[in-house]
mmCIF file of C-alpha atoms in Angstrom:
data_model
loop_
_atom_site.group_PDB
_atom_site.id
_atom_site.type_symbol
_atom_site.label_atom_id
_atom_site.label_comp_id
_atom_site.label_asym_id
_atom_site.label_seq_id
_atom_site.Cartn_x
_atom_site.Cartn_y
_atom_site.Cartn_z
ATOM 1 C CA UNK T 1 -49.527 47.927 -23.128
ATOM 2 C CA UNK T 2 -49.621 51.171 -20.850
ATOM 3 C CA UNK T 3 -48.174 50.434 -17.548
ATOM 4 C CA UNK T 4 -51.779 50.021 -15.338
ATOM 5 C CA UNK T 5 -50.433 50.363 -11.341
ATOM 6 C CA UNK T 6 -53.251 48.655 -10.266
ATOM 7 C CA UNK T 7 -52.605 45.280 -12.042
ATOM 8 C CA UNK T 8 -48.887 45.766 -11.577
ATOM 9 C CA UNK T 9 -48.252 43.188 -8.356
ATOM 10 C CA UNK T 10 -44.644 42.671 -8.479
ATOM 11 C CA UNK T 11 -42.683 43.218 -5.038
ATOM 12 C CA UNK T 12 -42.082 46.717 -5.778
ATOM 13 C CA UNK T 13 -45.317 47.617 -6.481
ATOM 14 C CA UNK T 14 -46.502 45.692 -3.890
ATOM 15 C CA UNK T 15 -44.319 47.703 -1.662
ATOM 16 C CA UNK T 16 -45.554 50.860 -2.677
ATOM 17 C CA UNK T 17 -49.038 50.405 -2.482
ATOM 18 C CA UNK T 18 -48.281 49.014 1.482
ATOM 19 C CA UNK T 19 -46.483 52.745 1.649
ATOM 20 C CA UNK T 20 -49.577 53.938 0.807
ATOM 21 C CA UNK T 21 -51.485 51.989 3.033
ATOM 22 C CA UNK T 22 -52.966 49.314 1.207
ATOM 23 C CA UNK T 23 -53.331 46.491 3.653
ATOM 24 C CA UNK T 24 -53.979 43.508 1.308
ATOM 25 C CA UNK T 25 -50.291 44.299 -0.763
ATOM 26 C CA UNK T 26 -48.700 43.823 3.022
ATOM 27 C CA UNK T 27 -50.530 40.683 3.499
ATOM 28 C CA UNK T 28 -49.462 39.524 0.003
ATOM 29 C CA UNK T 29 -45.813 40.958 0.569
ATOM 30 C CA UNK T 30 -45.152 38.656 4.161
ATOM 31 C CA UNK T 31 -46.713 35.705 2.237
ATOM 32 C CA UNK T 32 -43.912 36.332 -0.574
ATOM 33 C CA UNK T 33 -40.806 37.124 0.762
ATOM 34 C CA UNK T 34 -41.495 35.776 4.650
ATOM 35 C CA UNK T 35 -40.963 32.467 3.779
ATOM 36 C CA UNK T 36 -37.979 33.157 1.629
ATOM 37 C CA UNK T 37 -36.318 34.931 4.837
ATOM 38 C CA UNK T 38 -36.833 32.641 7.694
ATOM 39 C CA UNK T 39 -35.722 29.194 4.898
ATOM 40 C CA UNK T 40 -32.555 31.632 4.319
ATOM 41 C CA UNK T 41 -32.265 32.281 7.856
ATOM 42 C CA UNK T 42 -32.596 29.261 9.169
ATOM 43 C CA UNK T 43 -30.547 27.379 7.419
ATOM 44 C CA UNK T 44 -27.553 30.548 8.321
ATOM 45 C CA UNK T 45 -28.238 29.850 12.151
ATOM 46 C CA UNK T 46 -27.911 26.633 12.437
ATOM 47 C CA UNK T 47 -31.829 25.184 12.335
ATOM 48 C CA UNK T 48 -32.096 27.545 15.312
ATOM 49 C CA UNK T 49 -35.706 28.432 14.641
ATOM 50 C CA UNK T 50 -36.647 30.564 16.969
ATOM 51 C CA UNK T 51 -34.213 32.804 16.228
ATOM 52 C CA UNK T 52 -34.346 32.670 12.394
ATOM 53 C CA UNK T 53 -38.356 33.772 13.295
ATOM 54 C CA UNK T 54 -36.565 36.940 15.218
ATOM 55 C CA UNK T 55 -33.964 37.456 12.623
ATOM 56 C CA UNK T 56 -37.052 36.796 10.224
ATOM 57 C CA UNK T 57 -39.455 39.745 11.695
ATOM 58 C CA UNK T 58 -36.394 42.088 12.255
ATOM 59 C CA UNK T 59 -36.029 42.511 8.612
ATOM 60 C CA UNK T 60 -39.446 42.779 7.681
ATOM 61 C CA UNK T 61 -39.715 45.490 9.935
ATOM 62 C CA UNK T 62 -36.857 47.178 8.129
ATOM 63 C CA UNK T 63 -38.421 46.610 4.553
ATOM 64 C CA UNK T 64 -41.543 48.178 5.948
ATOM 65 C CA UNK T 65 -39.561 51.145 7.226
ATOM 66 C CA UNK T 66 -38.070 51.461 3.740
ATOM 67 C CA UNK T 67 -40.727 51.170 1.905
ATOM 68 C CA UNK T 68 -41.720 55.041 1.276
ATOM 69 C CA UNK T 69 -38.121 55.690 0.216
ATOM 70 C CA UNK T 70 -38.595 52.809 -2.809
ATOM 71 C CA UNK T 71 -37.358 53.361 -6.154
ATOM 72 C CA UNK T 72 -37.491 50.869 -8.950
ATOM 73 C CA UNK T 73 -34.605 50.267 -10.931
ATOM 74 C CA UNK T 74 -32.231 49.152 -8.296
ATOM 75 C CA UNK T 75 -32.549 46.055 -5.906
ATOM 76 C CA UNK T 76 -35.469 43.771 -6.111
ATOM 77 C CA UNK T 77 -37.153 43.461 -2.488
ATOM 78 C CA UNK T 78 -36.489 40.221 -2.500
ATOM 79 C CA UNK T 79 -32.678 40.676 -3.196
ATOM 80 C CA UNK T 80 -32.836 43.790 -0.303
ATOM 81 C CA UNK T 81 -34.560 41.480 2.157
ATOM 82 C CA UNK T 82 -32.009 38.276 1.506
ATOM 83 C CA UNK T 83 -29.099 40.850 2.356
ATOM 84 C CA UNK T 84 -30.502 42.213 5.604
ATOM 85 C CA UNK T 85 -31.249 38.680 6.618
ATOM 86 C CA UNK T 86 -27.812 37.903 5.874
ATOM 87 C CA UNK T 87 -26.053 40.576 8.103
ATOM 88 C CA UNK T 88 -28.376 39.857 10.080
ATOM 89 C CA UNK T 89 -27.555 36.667 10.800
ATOM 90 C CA UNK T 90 -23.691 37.252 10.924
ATOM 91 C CA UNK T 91 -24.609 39.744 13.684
ATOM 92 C CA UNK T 92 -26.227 36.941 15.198
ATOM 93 C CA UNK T 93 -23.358 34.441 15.140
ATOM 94 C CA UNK T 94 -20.779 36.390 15.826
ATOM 95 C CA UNK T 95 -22.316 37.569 19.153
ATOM 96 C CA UNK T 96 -22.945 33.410 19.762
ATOM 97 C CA UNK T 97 -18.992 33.552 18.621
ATOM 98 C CA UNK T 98 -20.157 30.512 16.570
ATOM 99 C CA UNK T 99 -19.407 29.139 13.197
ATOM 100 C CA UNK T 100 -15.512 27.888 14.207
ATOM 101 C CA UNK T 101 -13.699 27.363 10.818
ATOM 102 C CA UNK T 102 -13.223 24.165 9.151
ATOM 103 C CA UNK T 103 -9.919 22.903 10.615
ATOM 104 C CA UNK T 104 -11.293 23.431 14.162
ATOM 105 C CA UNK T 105 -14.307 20.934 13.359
ATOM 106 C CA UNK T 106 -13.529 17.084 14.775
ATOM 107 C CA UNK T 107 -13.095 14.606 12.325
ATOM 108 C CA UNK T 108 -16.020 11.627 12.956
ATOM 109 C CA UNK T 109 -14.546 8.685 14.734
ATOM 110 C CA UNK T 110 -13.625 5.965 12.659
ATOM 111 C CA UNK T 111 -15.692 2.961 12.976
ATOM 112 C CA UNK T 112 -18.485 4.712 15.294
ATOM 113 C CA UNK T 113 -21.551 2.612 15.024
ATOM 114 C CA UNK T 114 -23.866 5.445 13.484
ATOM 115 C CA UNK T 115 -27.418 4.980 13.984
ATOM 116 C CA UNK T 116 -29.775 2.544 12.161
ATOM 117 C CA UNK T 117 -30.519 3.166 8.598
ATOM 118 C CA UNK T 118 -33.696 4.646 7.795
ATOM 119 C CA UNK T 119 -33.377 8.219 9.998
ATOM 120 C CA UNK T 120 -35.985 10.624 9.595
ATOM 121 C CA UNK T 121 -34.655 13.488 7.378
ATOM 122 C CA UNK T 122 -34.312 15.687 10.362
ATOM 123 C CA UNK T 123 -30.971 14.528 11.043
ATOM 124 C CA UNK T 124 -30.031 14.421 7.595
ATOM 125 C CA UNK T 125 -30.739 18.497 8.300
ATOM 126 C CA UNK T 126 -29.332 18.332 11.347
ATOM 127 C CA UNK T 127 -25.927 16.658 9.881
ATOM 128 C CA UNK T 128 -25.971 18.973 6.569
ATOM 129 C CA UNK T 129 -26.427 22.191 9.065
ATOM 130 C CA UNK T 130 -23.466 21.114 11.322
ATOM 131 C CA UNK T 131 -21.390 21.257 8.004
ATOM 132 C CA UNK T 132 -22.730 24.268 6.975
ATOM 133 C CA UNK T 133 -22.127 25.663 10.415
ATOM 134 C CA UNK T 134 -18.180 24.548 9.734
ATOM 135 C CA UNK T 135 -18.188 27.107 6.466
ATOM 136 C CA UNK T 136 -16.903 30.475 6.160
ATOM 137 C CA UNK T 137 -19.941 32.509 6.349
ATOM 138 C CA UNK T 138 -19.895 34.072 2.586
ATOM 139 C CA UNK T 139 -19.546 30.489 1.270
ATOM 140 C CA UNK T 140 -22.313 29.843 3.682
ATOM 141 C CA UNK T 141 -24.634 32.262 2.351
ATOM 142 C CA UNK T 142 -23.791 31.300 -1.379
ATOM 143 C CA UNK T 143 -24.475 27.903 -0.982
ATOM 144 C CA UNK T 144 -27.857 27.902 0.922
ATOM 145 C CA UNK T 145 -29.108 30.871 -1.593
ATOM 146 C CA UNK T 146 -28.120 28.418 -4.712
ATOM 147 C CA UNK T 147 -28.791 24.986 -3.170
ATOM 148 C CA UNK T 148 -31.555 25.793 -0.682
ATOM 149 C CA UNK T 149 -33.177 29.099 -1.935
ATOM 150 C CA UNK T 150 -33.074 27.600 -5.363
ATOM 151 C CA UNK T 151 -31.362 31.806 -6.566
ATOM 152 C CA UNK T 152 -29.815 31.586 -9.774
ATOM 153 C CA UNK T 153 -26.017 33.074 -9.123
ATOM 154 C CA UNK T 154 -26.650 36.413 -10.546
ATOM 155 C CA UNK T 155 -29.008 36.813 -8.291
ATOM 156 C CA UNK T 156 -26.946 35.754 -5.608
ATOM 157 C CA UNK T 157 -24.431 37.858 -6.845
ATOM 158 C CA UNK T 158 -27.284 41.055 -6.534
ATOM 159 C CA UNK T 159 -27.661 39.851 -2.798
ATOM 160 C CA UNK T 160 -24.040 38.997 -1.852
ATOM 161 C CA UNK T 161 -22.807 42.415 -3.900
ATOM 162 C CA UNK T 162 -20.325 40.139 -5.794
ATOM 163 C CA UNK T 163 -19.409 39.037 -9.159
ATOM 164 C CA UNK T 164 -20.726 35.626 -10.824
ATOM 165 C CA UNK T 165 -17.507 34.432 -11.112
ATOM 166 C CA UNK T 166 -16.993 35.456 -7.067
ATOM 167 C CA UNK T 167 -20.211 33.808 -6.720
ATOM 168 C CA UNK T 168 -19.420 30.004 -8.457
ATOM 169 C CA UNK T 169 -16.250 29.807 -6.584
ATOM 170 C CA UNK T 170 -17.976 30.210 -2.860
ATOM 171 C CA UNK T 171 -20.759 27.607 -4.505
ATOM 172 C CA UNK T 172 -17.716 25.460 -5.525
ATOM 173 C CA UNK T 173 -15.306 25.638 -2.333
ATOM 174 C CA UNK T 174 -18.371 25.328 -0.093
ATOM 175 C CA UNK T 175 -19.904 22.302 -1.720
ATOM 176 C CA UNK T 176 -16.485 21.097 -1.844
ATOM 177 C CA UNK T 177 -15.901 21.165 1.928
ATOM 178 C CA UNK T 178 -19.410 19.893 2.768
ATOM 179 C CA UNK T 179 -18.896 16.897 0.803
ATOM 180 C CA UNK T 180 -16.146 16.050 2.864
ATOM 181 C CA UNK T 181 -17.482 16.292 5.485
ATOM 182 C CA UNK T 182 -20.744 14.894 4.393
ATOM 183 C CA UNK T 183 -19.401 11.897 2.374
ATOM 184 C CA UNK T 184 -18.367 9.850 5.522
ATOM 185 C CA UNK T 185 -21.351 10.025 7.023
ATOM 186 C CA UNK T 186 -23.872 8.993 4.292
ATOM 187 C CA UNK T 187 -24.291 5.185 5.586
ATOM 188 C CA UNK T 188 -24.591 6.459 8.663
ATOM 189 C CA UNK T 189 -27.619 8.864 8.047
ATOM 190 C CA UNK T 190 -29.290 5.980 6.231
ATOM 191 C CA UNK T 191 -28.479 6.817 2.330
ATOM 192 C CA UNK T 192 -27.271 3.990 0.225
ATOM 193 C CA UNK T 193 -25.776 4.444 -3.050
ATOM 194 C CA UNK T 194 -28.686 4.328 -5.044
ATOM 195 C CA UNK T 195 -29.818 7.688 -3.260
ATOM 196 C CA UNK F 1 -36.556 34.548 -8.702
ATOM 197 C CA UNK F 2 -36.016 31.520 -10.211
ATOM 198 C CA UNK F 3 -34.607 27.690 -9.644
ATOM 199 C CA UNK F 4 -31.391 27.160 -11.848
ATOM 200 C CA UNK F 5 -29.573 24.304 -10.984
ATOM 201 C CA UNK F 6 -27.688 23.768 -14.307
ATOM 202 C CA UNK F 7 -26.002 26.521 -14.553
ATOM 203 C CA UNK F 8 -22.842 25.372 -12.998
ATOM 204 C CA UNK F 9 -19.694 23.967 -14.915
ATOM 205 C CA UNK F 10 -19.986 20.432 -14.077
ATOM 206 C CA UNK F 11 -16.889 17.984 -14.008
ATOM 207 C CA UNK F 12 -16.166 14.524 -12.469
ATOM 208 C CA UNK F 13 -15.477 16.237 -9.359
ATOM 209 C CA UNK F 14 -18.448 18.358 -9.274
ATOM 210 C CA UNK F 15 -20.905 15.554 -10.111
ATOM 211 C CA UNK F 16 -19.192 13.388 -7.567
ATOM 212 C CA UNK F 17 -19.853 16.140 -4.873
ATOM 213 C CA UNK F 18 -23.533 16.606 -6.156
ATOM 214 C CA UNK F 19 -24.199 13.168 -5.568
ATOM 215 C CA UNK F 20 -22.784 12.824 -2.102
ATOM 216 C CA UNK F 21 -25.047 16.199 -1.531
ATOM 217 C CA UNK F 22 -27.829 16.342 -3.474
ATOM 218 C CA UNK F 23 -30.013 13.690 -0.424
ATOM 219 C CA UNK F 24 -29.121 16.267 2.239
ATOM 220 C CA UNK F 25 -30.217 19.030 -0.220
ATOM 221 C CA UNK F 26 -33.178 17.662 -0.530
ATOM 222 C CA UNK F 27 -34.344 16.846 2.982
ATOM 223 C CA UNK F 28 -33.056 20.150 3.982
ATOM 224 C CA UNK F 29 -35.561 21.819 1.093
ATOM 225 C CA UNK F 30 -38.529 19.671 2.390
ATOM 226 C CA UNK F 31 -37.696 20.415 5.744
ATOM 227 C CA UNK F 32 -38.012 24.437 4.431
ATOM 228 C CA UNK F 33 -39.732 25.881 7.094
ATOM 229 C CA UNK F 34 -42.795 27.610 6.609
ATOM 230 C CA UNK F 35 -43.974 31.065 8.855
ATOM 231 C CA UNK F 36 -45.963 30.077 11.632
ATOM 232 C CA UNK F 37 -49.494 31.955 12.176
ATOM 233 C CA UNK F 38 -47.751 34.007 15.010
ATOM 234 C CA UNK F 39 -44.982 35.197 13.120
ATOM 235 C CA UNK F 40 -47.035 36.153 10.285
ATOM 236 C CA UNK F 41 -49.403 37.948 13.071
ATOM 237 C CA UNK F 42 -46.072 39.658 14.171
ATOM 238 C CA UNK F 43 -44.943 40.937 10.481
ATOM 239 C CA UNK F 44 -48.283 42.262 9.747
ATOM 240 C CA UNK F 45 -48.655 44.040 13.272
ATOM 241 C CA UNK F 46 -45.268 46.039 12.390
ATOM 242 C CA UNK F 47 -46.676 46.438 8.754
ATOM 243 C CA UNK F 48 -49.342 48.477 10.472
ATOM 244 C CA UNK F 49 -47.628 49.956 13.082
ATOM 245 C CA UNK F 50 -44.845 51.585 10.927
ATOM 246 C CA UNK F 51 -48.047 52.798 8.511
ATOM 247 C CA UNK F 52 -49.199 54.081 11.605
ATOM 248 C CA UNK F 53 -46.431 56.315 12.378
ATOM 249 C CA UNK F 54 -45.878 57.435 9.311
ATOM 250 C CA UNK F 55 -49.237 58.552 8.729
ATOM 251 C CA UNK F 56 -49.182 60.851 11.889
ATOM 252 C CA UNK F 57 -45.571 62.317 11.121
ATOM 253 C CA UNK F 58 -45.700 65.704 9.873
ATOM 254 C CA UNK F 59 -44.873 64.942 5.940
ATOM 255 C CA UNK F 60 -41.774 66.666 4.605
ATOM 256 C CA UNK F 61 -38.745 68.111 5.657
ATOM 257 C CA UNK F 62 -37.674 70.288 8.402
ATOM 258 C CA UNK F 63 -37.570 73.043 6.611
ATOM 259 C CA UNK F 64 -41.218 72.121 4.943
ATOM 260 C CA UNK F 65 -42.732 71.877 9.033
ATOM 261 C CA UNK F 66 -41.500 75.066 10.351
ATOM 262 C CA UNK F 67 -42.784 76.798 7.092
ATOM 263 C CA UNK F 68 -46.461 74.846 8.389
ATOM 264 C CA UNK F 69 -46.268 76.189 11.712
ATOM 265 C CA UNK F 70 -45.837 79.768 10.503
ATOM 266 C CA UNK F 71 -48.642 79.664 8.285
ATOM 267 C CA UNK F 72 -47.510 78.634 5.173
ATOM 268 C CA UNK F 73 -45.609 79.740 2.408
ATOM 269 C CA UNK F 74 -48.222 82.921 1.712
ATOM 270 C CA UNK F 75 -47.588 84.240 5.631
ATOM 271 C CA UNK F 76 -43.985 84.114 4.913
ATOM 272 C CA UNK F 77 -43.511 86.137 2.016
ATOM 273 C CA UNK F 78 -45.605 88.986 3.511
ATOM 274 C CA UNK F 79 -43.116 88.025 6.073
ATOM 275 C CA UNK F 80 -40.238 88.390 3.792
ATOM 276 C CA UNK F 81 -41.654 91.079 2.123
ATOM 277 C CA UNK F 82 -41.739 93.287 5.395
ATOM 278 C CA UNK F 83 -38.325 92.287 6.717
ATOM 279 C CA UNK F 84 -36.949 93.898 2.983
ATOM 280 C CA UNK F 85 -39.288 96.843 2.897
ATOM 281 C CA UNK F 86 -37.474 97.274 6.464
ATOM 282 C CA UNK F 87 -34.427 96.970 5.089
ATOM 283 C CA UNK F 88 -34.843 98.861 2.370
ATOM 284 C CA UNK F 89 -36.394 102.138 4.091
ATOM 285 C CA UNK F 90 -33.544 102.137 6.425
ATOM 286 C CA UNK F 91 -30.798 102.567 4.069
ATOM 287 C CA UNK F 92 -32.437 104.793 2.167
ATOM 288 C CA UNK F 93 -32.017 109.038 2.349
ATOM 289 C CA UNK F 94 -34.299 111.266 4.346
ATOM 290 C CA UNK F 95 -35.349 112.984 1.128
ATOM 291 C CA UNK F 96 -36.359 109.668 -0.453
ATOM 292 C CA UNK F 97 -38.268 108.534 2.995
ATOM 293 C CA UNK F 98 -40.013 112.050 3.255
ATOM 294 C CA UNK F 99 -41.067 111.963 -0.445
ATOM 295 C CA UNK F 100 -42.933 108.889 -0.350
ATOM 296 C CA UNK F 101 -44.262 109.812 2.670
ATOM 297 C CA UNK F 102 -45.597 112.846 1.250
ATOM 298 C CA UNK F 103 -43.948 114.963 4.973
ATOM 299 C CA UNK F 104 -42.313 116.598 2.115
ATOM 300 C CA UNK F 105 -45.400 118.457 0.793
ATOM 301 C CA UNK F 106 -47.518 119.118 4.183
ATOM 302 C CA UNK F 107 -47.124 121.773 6.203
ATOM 303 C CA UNK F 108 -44.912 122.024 9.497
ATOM 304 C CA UNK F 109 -46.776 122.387 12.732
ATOM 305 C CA UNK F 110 -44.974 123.617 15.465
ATOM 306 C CA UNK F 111 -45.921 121.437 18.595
ATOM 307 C CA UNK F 112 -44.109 123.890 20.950
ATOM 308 C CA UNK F 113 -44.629 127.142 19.645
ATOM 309 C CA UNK F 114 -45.801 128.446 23.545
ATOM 310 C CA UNK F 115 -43.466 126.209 25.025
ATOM 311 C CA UNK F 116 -41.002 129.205 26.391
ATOM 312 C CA UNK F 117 -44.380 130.854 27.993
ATOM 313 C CA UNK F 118 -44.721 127.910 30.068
ATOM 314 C CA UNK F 119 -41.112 127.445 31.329
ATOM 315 C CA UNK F 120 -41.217 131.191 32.190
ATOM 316 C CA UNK F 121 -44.193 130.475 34.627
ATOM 317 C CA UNK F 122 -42.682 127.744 36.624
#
């Protein structure tokens, strides 16, 4: 089938119609890939939302800007747009000087009476981004993109600029850490063990 | 891009941590949030604007704008072509220069020919 540009509505093409001024592909484009940003971003600052939204617009912008220069064969947008997020968003934190690593974060005290069972699942997002906040940032980043962002790991690999095998072992040491720190507080947060 | 959640080598341990995890996972996934009508109003705007600007941005290089604001590609090379005919003439003989401009074959005139009459008189 000859390649038709006007039925062609992946990212890219999206991207260079907006170049070209085509209104509707930029509406289509922030419905795509907006979404995708601020999840990714929020989750990487903490459930801070009103700065994800910044962090979120910021690199819009720059896809925008970029769009002329667009060449197919390399990056997907989507791919581009998860890595500006993520430097973003270490920008971000490391002017906060947040994120302190692991062994700096307080164990829970032992015994605490935790809240009923039955919390809404805020806290349950509230508890799982205080682990993630605990993580090294790259094992941060792989384990929202695979666990959150639902990205298969070579395409976390495309966005992180790292092997597979570089990729599974972030997944694996980060998941191992937040289970730590997760497992003692499942009771609390209202999960039994059927959950 | 697509969900895979199987792709992972899983052991014991790994199943073991998925299961302390996967609840959080999942309430952090519904919790996904979604753009709010602002932001989207904000993305859009900046869509535009940067459109905007490029659109009234001379297009091309630096080289390709100062060629536009001396006419064009056709004014320069009558350009060119008159800074090397310059060149050209000017390293060139007399002989040459006076054949081409035909001085060779027309007769001299003599400008001056009373001129010593005159100084005589004042």
């Amino acid at each position: 089938m000859p390649y038709d540009s006007a039925t062609d509505t992946s990212d890219a093409a999206l991207l260079r119609r907006h170049a070209a001024g085509d209104r509707t592909a930029a509406r289509l484009l922030t419905a795509r890939l907006a979404p995708r940003a601020l999840g990714f971003a929020t989750r990487m600052l903490g459930g801070d939302r009103a700065e994800a939204e910044d962090v979120t617009q910021e690199a819009m912008l720059r896809l925008w800007r970029i769009a002329p220069d667009w060449r197919d064969g390399g990056a997907q947008p989507a791919t581009w747009l998860y890595r500006v997020v993520a430097n973003l968003c270490t920008d971000r934190l490391r002017r906060r000087g947040r994120a302190a690593p692991f062994d700096e974060v307080p164990e829970p005290a032992d015994g605490a009476a935790g809240p009923e069972a039955g919390l809404i699942d805020a806290e349950r997002v509230a508890a799982l981004d205080a682990a993630l906040a605990a993580l090294p940032a790259r094992q941060r980043q792989a384990v929202v993109l695979r666990h959150l962002e639902g990205l298969s790991n070579p395409e976390i690999g495309a966005v992180m600029d790292i092997g597979v095998e570089a990729v599974e072992s972030l997944v694996a040491r980060g998941k191992r850490t937040l289970a730590m720190q997760l497992a003692g507080r499942r009771a609390e947060l209202g999960y039994d063990d059927a959950e | 891009m697509t969900m895979q959640n199987d792709e992972d080598p899983q052991t014991p341990t790994d199943r073991a941590e998925d299961a302390v995890l996967a609840p959080f996972f999942a309430a952090a996934r519904a919790a996904r949030p979604e753009p709010c009508a602002a932001l989207t109003a904000r993305i859009l705007a900046d869509a535009e604007a940067t459109h905007r600007i490029r659109a009234a941005r001379p297009r091309g290089s630096t080289l390709a704008q100062v060629v536009a604001l001396l006419g064009g590609w056709g004014a320069l090379g009558g350009l060119a072509s008159a800074a090397l005919a310059g060149l050209w003439i000017g390293v060139q003989t007399p002989a040459v220069i006076d054949t081409l401009t035909g001085a060779a074959a027309a007769p001299e005139v003599d400008l001056l020919a009373d001129v010593g009459l005159l100084l005589e008189e004042g």
